[in-house]
Short mmCIF file of C-alpha atoms in Angstrom, two decimals:
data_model
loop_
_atom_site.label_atom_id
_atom_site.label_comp_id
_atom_site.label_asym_id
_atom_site.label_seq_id
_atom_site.Cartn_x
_atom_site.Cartn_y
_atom_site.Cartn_z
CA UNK A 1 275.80 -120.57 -249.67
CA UNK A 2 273.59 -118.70 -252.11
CA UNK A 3 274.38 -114.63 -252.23
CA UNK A 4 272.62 -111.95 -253.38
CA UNK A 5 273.00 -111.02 -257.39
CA UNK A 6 271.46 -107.57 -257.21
CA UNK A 7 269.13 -108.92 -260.42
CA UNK A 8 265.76 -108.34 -258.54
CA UNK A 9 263.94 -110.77 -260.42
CA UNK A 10 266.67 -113.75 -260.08
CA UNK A 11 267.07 -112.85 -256.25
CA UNK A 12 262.94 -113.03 -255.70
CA UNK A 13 262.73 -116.34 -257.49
CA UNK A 14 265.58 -117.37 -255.60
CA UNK A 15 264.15 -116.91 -252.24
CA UNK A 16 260.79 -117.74 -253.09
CA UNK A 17 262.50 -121.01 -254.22
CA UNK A 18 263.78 -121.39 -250.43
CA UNK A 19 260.24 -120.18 -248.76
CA UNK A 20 257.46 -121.49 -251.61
CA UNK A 21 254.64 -121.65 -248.94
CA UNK A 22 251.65 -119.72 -250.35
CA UNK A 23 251.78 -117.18 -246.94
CA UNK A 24 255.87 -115.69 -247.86
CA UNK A 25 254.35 -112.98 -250.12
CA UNK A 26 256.09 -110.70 -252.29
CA UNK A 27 255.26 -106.93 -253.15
CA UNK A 28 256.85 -105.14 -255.56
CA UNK A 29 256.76 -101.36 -256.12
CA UNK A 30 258.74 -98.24 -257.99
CA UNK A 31 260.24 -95.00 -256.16
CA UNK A 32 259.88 -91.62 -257.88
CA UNK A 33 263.01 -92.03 -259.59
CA UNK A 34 262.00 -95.61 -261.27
CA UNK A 35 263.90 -97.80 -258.64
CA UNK A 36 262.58 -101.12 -258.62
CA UNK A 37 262.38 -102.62 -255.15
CA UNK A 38 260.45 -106.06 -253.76
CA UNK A 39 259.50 -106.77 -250.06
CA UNK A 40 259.29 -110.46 -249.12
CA UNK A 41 257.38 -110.86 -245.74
CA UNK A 42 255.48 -113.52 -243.80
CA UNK A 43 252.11 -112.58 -243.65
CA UNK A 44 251.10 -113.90 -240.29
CA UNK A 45 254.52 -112.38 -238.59
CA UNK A 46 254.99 -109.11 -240.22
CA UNK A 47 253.39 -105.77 -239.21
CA UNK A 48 252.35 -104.50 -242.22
CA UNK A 49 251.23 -101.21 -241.41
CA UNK A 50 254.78 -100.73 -240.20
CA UNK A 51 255.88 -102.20 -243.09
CA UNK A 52 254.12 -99.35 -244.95
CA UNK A 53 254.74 -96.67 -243.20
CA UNK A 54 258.27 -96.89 -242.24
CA UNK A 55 259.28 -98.55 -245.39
CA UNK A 56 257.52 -98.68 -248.33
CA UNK A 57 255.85 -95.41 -248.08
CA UNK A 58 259.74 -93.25 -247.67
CA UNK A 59 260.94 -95.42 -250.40
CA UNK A 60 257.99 -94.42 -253.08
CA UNK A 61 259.68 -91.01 -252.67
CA UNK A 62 262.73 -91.91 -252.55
CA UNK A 63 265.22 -89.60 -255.35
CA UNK A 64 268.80 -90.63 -254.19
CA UNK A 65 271.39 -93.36 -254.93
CA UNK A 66 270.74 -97.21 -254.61
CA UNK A 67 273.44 -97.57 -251.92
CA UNK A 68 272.22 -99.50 -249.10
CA UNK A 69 273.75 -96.99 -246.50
CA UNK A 70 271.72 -94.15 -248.69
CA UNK A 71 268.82 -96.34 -248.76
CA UNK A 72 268.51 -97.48 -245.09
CA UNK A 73 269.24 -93.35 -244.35
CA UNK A 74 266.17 -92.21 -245.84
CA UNK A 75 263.43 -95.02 -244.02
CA UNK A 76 262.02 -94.38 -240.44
CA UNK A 77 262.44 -98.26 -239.27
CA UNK A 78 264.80 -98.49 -235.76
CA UNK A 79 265.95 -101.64 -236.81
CA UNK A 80 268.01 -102.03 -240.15
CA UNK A 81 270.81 -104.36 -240.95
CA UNK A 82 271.82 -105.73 -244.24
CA UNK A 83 272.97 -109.11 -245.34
CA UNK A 84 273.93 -110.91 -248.39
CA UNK A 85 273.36 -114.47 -247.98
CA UNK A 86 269.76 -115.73 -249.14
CA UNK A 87 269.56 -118.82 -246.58
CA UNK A 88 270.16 -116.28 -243.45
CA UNK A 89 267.52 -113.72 -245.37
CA UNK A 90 264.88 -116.69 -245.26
CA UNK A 91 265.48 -117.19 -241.60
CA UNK A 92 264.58 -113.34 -240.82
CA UNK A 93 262.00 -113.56 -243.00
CA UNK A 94 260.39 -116.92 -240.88
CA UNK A 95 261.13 -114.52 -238.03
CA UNK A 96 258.70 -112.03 -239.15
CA UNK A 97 261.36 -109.33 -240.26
CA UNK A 98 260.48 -108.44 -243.47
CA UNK A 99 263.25 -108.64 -246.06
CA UNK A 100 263.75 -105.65 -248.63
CA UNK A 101 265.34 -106.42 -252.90
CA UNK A 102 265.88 -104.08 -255.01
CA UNK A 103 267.31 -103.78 -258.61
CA UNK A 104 271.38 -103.38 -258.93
CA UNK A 105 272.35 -104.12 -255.30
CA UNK A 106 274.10 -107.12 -254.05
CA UNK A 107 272.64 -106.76 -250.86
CA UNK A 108 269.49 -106.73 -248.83
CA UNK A 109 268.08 -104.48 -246.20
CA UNK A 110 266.16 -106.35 -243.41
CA UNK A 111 263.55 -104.45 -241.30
CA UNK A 112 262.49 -105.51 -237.60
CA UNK A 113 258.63 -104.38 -238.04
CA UNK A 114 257.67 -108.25 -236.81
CA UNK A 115 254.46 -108.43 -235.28
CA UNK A 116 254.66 -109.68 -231.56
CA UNK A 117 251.75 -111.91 -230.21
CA UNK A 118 252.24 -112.17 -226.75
CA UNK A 119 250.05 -112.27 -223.25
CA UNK A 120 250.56 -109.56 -220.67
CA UNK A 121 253.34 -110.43 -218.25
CA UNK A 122 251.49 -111.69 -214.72
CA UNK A 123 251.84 -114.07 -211.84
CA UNK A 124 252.56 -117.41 -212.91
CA UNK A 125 250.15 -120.13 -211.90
CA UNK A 126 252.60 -122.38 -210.42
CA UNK A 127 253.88 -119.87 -207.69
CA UNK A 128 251.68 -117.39 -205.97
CA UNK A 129 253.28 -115.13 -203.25
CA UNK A 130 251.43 -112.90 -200.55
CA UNK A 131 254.71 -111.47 -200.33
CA UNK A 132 257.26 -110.21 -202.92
CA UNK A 133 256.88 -109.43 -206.47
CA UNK A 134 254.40 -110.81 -208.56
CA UNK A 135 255.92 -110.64 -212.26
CA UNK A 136 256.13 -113.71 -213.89
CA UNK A 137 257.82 -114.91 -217.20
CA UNK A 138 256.26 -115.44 -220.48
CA UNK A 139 256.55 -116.70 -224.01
CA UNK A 140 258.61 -114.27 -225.38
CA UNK A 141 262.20 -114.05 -225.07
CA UNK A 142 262.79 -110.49 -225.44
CA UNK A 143 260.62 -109.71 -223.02
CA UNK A 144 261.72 -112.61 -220.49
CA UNK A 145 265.07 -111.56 -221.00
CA UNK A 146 263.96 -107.52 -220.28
CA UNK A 147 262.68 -108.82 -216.75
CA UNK A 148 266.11 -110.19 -215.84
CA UNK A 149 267.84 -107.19 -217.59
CA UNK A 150 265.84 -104.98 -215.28
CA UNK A 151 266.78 -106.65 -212.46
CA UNK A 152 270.61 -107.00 -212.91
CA UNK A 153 271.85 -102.87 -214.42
CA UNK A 154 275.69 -104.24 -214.63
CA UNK A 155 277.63 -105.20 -217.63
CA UNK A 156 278.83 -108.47 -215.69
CA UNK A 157 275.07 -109.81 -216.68
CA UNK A 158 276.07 -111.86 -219.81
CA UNK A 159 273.11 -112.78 -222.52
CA UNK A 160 274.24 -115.53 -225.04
CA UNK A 161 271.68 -116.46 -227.77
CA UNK A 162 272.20 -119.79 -229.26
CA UNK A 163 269.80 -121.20 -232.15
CA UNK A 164 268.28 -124.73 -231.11
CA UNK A 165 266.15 -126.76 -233.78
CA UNK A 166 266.75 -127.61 -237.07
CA UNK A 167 263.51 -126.65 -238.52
CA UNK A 168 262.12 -124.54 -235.38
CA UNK A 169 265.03 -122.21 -235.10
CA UNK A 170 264.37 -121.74 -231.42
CA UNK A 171 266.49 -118.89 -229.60
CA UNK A 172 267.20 -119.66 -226.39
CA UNK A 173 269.27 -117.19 -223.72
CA UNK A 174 272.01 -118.01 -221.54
CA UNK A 175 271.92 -115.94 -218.67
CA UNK A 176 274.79 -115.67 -215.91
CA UNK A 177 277.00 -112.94 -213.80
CA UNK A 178 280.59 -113.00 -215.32
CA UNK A 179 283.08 -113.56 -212.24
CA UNK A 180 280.09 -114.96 -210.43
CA UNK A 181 279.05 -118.03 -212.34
CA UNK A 182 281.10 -120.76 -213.13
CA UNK A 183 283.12 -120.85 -216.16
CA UNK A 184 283.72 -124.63 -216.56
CA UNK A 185 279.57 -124.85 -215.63
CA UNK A 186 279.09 -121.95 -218.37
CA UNK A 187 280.89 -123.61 -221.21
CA UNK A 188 279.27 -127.07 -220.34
CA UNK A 189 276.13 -125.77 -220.60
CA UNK A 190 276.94 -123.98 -223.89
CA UNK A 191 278.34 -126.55 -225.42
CA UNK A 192 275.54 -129.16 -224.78
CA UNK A 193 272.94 -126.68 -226.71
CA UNK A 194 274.93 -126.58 -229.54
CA UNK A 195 275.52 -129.68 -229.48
CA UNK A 196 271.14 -130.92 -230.05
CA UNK A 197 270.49 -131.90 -232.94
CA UNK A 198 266.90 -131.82 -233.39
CA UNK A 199 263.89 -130.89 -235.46
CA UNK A 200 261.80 -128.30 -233.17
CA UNK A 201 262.08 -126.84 -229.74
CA UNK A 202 258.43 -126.26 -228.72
CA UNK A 203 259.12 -125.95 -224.89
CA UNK A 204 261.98 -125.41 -222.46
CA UNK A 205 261.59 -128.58 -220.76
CA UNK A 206 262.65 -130.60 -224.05
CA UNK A 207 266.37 -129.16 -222.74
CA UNK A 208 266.27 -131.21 -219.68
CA UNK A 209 267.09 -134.16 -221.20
CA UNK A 210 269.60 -132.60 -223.13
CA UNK A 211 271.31 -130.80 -220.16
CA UNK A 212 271.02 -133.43 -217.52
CA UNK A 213 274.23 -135.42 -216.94
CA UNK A 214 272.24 -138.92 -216.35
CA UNK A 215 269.65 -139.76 -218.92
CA UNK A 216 267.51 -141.40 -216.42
CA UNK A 217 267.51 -140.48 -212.88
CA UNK A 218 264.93 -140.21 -210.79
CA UNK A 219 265.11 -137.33 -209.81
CA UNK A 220 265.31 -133.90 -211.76
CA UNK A 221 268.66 -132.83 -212.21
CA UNK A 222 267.61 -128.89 -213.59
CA UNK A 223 266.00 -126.55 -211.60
CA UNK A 224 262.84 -125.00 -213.01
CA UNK A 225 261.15 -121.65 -212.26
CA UNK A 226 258.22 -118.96 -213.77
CA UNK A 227 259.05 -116.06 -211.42
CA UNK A 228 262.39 -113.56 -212.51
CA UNK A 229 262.92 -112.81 -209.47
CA UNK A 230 263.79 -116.57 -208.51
CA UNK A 231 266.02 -116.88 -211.21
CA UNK A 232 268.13 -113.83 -210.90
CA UNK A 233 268.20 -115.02 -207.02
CA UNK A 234 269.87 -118.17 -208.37
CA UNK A 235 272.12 -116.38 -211.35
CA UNK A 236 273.30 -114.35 -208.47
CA UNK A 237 274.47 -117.42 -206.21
CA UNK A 238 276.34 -118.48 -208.73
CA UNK A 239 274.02 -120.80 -211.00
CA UNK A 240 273.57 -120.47 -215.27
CA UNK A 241 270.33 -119.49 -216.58
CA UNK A 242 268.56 -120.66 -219.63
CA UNK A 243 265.51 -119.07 -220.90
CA UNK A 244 263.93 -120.90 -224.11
CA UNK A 245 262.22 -118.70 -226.68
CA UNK A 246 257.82 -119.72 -226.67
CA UNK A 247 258.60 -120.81 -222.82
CA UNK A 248 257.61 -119.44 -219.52
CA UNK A 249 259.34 -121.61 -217.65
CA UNK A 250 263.26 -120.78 -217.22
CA UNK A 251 265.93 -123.31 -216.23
CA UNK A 252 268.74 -122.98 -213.68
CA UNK A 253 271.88 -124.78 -213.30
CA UNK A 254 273.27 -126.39 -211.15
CA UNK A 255 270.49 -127.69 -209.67
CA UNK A 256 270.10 -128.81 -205.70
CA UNK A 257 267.19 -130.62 -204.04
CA UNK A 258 266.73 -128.00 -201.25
CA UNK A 259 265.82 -125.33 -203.76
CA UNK A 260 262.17 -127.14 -203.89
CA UNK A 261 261.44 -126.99 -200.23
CA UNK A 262 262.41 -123.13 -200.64
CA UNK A 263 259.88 -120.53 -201.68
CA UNK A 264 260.52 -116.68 -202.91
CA UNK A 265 258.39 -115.55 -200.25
CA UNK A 266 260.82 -117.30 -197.41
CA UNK A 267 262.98 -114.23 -198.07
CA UNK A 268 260.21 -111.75 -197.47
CA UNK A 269 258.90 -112.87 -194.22
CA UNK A 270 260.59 -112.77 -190.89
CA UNK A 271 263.64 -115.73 -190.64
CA UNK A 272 261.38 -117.46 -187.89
CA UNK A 273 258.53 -118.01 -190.21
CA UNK A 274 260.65 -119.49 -193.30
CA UNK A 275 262.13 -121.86 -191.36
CA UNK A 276 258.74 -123.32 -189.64
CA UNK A 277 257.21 -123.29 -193.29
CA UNK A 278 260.25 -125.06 -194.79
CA UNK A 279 260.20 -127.76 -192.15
CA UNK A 280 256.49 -127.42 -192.46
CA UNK A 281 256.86 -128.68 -196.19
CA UNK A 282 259.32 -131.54 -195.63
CA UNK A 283 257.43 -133.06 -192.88
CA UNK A 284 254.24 -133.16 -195.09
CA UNK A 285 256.24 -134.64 -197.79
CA UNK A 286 257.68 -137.51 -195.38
CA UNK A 287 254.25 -137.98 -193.91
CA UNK A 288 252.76 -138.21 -197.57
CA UNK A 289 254.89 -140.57 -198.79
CA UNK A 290 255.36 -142.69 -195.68
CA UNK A 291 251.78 -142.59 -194.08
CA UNK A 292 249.99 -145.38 -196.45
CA UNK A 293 252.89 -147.76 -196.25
CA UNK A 294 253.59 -147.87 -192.85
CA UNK A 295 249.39 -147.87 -192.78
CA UNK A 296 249.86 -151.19 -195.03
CA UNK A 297 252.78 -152.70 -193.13
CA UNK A 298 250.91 -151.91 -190.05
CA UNK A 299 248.21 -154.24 -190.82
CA UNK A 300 249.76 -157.25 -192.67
CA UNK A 301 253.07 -157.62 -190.29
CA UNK A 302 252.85 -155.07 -187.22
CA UNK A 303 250.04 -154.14 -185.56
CA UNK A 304 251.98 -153.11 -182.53
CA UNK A 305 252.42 -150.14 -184.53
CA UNK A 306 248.67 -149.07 -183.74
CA UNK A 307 247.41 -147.26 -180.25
CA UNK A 308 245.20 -150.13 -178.39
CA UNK A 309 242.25 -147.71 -179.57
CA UNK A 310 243.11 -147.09 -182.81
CA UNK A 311 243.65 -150.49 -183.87
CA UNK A 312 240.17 -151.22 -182.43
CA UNK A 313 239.06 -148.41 -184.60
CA UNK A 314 240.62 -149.80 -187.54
CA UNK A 315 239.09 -153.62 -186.72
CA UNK A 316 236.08 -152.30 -187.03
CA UNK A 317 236.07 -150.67 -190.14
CA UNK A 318 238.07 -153.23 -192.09
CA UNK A 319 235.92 -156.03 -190.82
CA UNK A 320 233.28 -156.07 -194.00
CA UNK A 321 236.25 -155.49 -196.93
CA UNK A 322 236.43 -157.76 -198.96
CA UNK A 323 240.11 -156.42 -200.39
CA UNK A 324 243.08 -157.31 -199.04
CA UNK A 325 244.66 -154.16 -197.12
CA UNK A 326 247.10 -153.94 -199.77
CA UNK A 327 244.81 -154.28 -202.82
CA UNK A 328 242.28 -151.86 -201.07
CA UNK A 329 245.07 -148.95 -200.71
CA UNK A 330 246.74 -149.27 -204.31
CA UNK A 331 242.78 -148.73 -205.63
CA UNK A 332 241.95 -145.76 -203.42
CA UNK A 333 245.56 -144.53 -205.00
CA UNK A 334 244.56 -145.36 -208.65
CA UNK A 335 241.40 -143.82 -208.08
CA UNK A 336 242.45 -140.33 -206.69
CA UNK A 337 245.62 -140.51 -209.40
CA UNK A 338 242.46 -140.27 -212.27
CA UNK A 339 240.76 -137.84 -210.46
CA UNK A 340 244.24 -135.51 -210.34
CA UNK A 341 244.67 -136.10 -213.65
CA UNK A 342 240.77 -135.49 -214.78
CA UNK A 343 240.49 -132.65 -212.70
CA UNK A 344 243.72 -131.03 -214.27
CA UNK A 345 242.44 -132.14 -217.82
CA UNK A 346 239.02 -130.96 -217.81
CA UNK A 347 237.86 -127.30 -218.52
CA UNK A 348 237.36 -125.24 -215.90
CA UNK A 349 233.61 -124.69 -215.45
CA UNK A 350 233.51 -128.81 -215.01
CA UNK A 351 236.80 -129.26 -212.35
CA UNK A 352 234.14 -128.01 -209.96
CA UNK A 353 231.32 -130.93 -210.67
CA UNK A 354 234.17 -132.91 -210.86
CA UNK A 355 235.29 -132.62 -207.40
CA UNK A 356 232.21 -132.99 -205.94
CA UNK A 357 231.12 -136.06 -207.48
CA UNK A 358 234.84 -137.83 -207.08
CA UNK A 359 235.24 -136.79 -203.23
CA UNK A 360 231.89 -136.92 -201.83
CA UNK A 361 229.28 -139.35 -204.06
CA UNK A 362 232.12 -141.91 -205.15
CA UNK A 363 234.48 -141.41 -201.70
CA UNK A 364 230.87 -141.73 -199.84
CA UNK A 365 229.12 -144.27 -201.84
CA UNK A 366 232.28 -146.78 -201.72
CA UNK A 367 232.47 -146.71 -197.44
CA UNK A 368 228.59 -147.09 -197.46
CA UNK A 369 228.75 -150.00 -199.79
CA UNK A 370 231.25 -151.40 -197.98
CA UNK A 371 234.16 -151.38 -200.60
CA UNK A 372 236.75 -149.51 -199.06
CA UNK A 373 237.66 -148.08 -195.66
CA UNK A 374 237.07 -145.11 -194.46
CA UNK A 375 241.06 -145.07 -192.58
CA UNK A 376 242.03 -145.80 -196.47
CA UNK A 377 240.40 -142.56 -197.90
CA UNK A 378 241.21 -140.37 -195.09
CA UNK A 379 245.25 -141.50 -195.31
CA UNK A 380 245.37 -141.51 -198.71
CA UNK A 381 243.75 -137.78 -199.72
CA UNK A 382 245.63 -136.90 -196.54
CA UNK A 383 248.53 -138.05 -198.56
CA UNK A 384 247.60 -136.99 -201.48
CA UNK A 385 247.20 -133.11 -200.20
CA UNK A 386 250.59 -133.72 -198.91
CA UNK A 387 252.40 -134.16 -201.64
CA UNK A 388 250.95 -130.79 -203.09
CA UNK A 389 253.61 -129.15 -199.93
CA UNK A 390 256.73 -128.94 -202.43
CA UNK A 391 254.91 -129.05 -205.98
CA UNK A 392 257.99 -129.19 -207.59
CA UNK A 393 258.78 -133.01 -206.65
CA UNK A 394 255.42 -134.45 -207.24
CA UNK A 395 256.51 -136.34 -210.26
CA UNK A 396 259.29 -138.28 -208.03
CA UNK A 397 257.38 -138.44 -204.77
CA UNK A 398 254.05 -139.77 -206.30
CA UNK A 399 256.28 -142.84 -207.90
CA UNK A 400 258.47 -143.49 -204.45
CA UNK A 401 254.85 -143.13 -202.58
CA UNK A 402 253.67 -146.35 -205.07
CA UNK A 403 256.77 -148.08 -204.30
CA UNK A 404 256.63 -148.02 -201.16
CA UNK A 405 253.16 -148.83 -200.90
CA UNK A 406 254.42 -152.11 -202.46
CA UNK A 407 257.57 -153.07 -200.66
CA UNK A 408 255.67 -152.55 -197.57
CA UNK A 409 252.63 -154.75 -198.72
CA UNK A 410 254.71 -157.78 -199.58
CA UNK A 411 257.70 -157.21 -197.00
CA UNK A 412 256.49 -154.84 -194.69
CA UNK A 413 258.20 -152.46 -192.48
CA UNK A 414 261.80 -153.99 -193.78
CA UNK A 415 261.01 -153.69 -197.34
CA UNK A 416 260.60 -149.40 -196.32
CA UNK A 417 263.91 -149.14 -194.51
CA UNK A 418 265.70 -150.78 -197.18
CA UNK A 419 263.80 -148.94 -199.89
CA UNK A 420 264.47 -145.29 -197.98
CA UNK A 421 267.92 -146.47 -197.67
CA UNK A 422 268.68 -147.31 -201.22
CA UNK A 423 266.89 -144.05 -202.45
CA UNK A 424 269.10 -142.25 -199.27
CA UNK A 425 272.45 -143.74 -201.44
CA UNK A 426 271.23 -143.42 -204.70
CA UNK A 427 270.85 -139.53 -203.62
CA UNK A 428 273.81 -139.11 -201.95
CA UNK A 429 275.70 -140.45 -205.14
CA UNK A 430 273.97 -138.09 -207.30
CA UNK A 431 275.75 -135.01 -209.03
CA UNK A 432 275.38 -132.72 -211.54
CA UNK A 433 278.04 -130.43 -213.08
CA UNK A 434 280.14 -131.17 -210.62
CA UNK A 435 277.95 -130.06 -207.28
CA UNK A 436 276.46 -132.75 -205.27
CA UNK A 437 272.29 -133.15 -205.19
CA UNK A 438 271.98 -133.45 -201.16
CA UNK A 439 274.53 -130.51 -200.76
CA UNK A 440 274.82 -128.87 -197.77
CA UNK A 441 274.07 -131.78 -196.25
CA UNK A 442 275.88 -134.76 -198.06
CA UNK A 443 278.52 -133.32 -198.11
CA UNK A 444 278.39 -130.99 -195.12
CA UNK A 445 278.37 -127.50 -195.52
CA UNK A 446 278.09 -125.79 -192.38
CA UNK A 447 278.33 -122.27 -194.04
CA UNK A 448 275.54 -123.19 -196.36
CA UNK A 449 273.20 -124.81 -193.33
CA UNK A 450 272.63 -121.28 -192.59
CA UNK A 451 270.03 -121.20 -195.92
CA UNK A 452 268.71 -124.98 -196.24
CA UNK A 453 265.89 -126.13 -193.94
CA UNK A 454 266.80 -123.53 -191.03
CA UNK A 455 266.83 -119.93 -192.97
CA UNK A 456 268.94 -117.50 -190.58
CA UNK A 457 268.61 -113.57 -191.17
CA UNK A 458 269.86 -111.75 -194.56
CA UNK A 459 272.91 -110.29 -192.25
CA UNK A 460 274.28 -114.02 -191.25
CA UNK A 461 274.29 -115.18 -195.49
CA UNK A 462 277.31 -112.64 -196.22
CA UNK A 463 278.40 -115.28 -198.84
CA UNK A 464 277.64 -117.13 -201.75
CA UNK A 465 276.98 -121.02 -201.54
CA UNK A 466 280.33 -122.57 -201.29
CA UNK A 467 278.42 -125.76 -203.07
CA UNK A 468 278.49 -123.83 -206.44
CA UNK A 469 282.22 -123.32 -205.97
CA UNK A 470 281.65 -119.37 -207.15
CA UNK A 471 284.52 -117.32 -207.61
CA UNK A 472 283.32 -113.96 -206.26
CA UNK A 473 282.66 -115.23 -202.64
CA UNK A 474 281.05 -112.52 -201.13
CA UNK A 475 278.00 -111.13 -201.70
CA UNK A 476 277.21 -109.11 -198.90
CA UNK A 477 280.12 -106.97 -197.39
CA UNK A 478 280.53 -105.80 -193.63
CA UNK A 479 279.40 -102.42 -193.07
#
């Protein structure tokens, strides 16, 4: 470790030596009573009207002793502290906190006048409410960490900052309710971000793979979310927090597959109306993922499986395909899977154009041509809007869709039991940190029923999940 000398020129060579990139610039400058002093800065990240005006300007007056208490007495900046160590004094100054040298003192006085680039806090894209609050996260940690602050005015709300990324330096929060949360999840989680060892941290979803107990599963094993509210919901059940620094979206742990088929807004509306919506979502999802296969096995194994009239509906509009039921579904598939991902790709002020020429003049030109079906398009976008019912799991369901979509092409209705029953297993064996994935329901939790597909009224949840094994029980208290 490199220290201060207090020989102005030796310490400015020395950290321009650690930061030689031609934007770290250096300005040097006398006080009234011929002190020398140097500011080293970043000149993207620092402010440097505040740089002027709260430092250099009270120091070009300055008449007193070359103290560092003395010094940092006489400048206007809120934010002083002082450190001797030149590596740490390049990291504030990569920050955007301007670092401040001057001749005779073994120390160095480092100003918080950064300049902070960030968008206005809004709803997030990714969950819109017509009830609740509206705030969403953003990319700045301060001010992500503010929103939960706000939310939570008790000391018990604990705040840990840990630096992840060797070159990126990324600070990233770990947020939980001290006698809430649970301490064996807390230091797990602590001690597998210290424990990454790796070169940059653009994005909070590069810590999934780091915090997830199995490498590769298929499903997600950390819960994900853009709205404070949401999260603080979650810290306050029990669950650890992570916000990443350059990151809207926030992580929770541990993470259970029923938070996906629950919404924000569930808890805003009448306890009628969340549960029809919540069994709303999961009978889309089954339908969207089921529907083509069973459409498939229908055709090639069972067509008892068809009303008399709908299989004569069907008979005729297969009759003139020249693909094999199987081969004509999995293209339909492909073909809406490009359009997803074109539509999602493309700017804006195209996506419209887009639409209209995928789902009308291709969907319309291939049934007149005699290519596809129309039952094949009309299953598969019904599937395909489906899916969009619990956005959270269309990664997994897209892939278990396309499997079985083949099991029930070349085995038929056999090849889908077995398939939902191996993915039933491989669920039901899942855990992570400790608290099963299918929990309430595998195990049963009758307590926690009360808040899983069925949502009973805020005055029948007096507890906390007994899944996330949280110390301080209740949350809600009699009278």
């Amino acid at each position: 470790m490199i220290n201060v000398t207090g020989n102005l020129k030796t310490d400015t060579e020395a950290l321009k030596k650690l930061l030689p990139a031609e934007d770290i610039l250096t300005f040097s400058f006398q006080s009234e009573n011929g002190t020398e002093f140097t500011a080293v800065f970043a000149d993207a990240l620092t402010d440097k009207e505040l740089l002027g005006e709260q430092i250099v300007k009270p120091l070009r007056k300055y008449l007193g002793k070359t103290k560092a208490e003395e010094v940092g007495k006489g400048l206007n900046a809120p934010e002083l502290k002082q450190e001797k160590s030149l590596e740490a004094l390049a990291g504030e100054v990569l920050a955007g906190n301007p670092v401040l040298l001057w001749e005779g003192m073994d120390k160095a006085l480092i100003a918080g006048v950064k300049k902070v680039f960030v968008r206005a806090v809004a709803e997030p894209p990714t969950d819109v409410t017509i009830k609740g609050p509206r705030e969403g996260f953003i990319e700045d940690l301060k001010i992500n960490t503010s929103l939960v602050r706000r939310r939570f005015k008790t000391g018990e709300l604990m705040v840990e900052t840990i630096t992840v990324g060797r070159r990126s330096n990324t600070c990233v929060a770990v947020c939980y309710l001290k006698g809430t949360s649970g301490e064996k999840t807390v230091k797990e989680v602590k001690k597998k971000l210290q424990a990454i060892n790796i070169d940059i941290l653009p994005d909070s979803s590069y810590l999934t793979h780091f915090l997830a107990e199995r490498s590769y599963s298929l499903v997600k094993q950390v819960g994900t979310t853009e709205k404070p509210d949401i999260f603080c919901a979650k810290i306050t059940e029990g669950r650890v927090g992570i916000i990443a620094d350059g990151s809207p979206i926030a992580l929770t742990l541990p993470y259970l597959l029923i938070e996906d088929f629950q919404s924000s807004e569930d808890y805003f509306v009448p306890p009628y109306r969340a549960t029809f919506t919540r069994l709303l979502r999961l009978l889309a999802l089954i339908v969207a993922i089921y529907l083509p296969a069973f459409y498939i096995a229908g055709q090639l194994f069972k067509l008892q499986l068809f009303p008399v009239k709908l299989l004569l509906t069907i008979a005729g509009s297969i009759r003139d395909i020249p693909l094999s039921p199987s081969l004509e579904m999995l293209l339909v598939l492909f073909v809406l899977e490009i359009l997803n991902e074109a539509s999602i790709r493309m700017p804006k002020y195209v996506g419209m154009a887009l639409s209209v020429v995928g789902a009308l003049v291709l969907g319309e030109t291939a049934v007149t041509a005699g290519f596809v079906s129309t039952p094949a398009i009309i299953i598969i976008a019904f599937s395909g809007i489906g899916l969009y019912a619990v956005p959270n799991l269309i990664e997994v369901t897209s892939v278990v869709r396309l499997a079985m979509l083949l099991v029930a092409g070349s085995v038929g209705t056999y090849g889908i039991i077995l398939l939902t029953a191996f993915i039933l297993f491989y669920l039901a064996a899942t855990e992570n940190y400790g608290t099963p994935l299918l929990a309430p329901f595998a195990p049963q939790i009758g307590r926690d029923l009360r808040d899983s597909f069925v949502k009973y009224n805020l005055g029948s949840l007096p507890t906390r999940p007994k899944t996330l094994k949280s110390k301080n029980k209740r949350r809600l208290s009699n009278g």
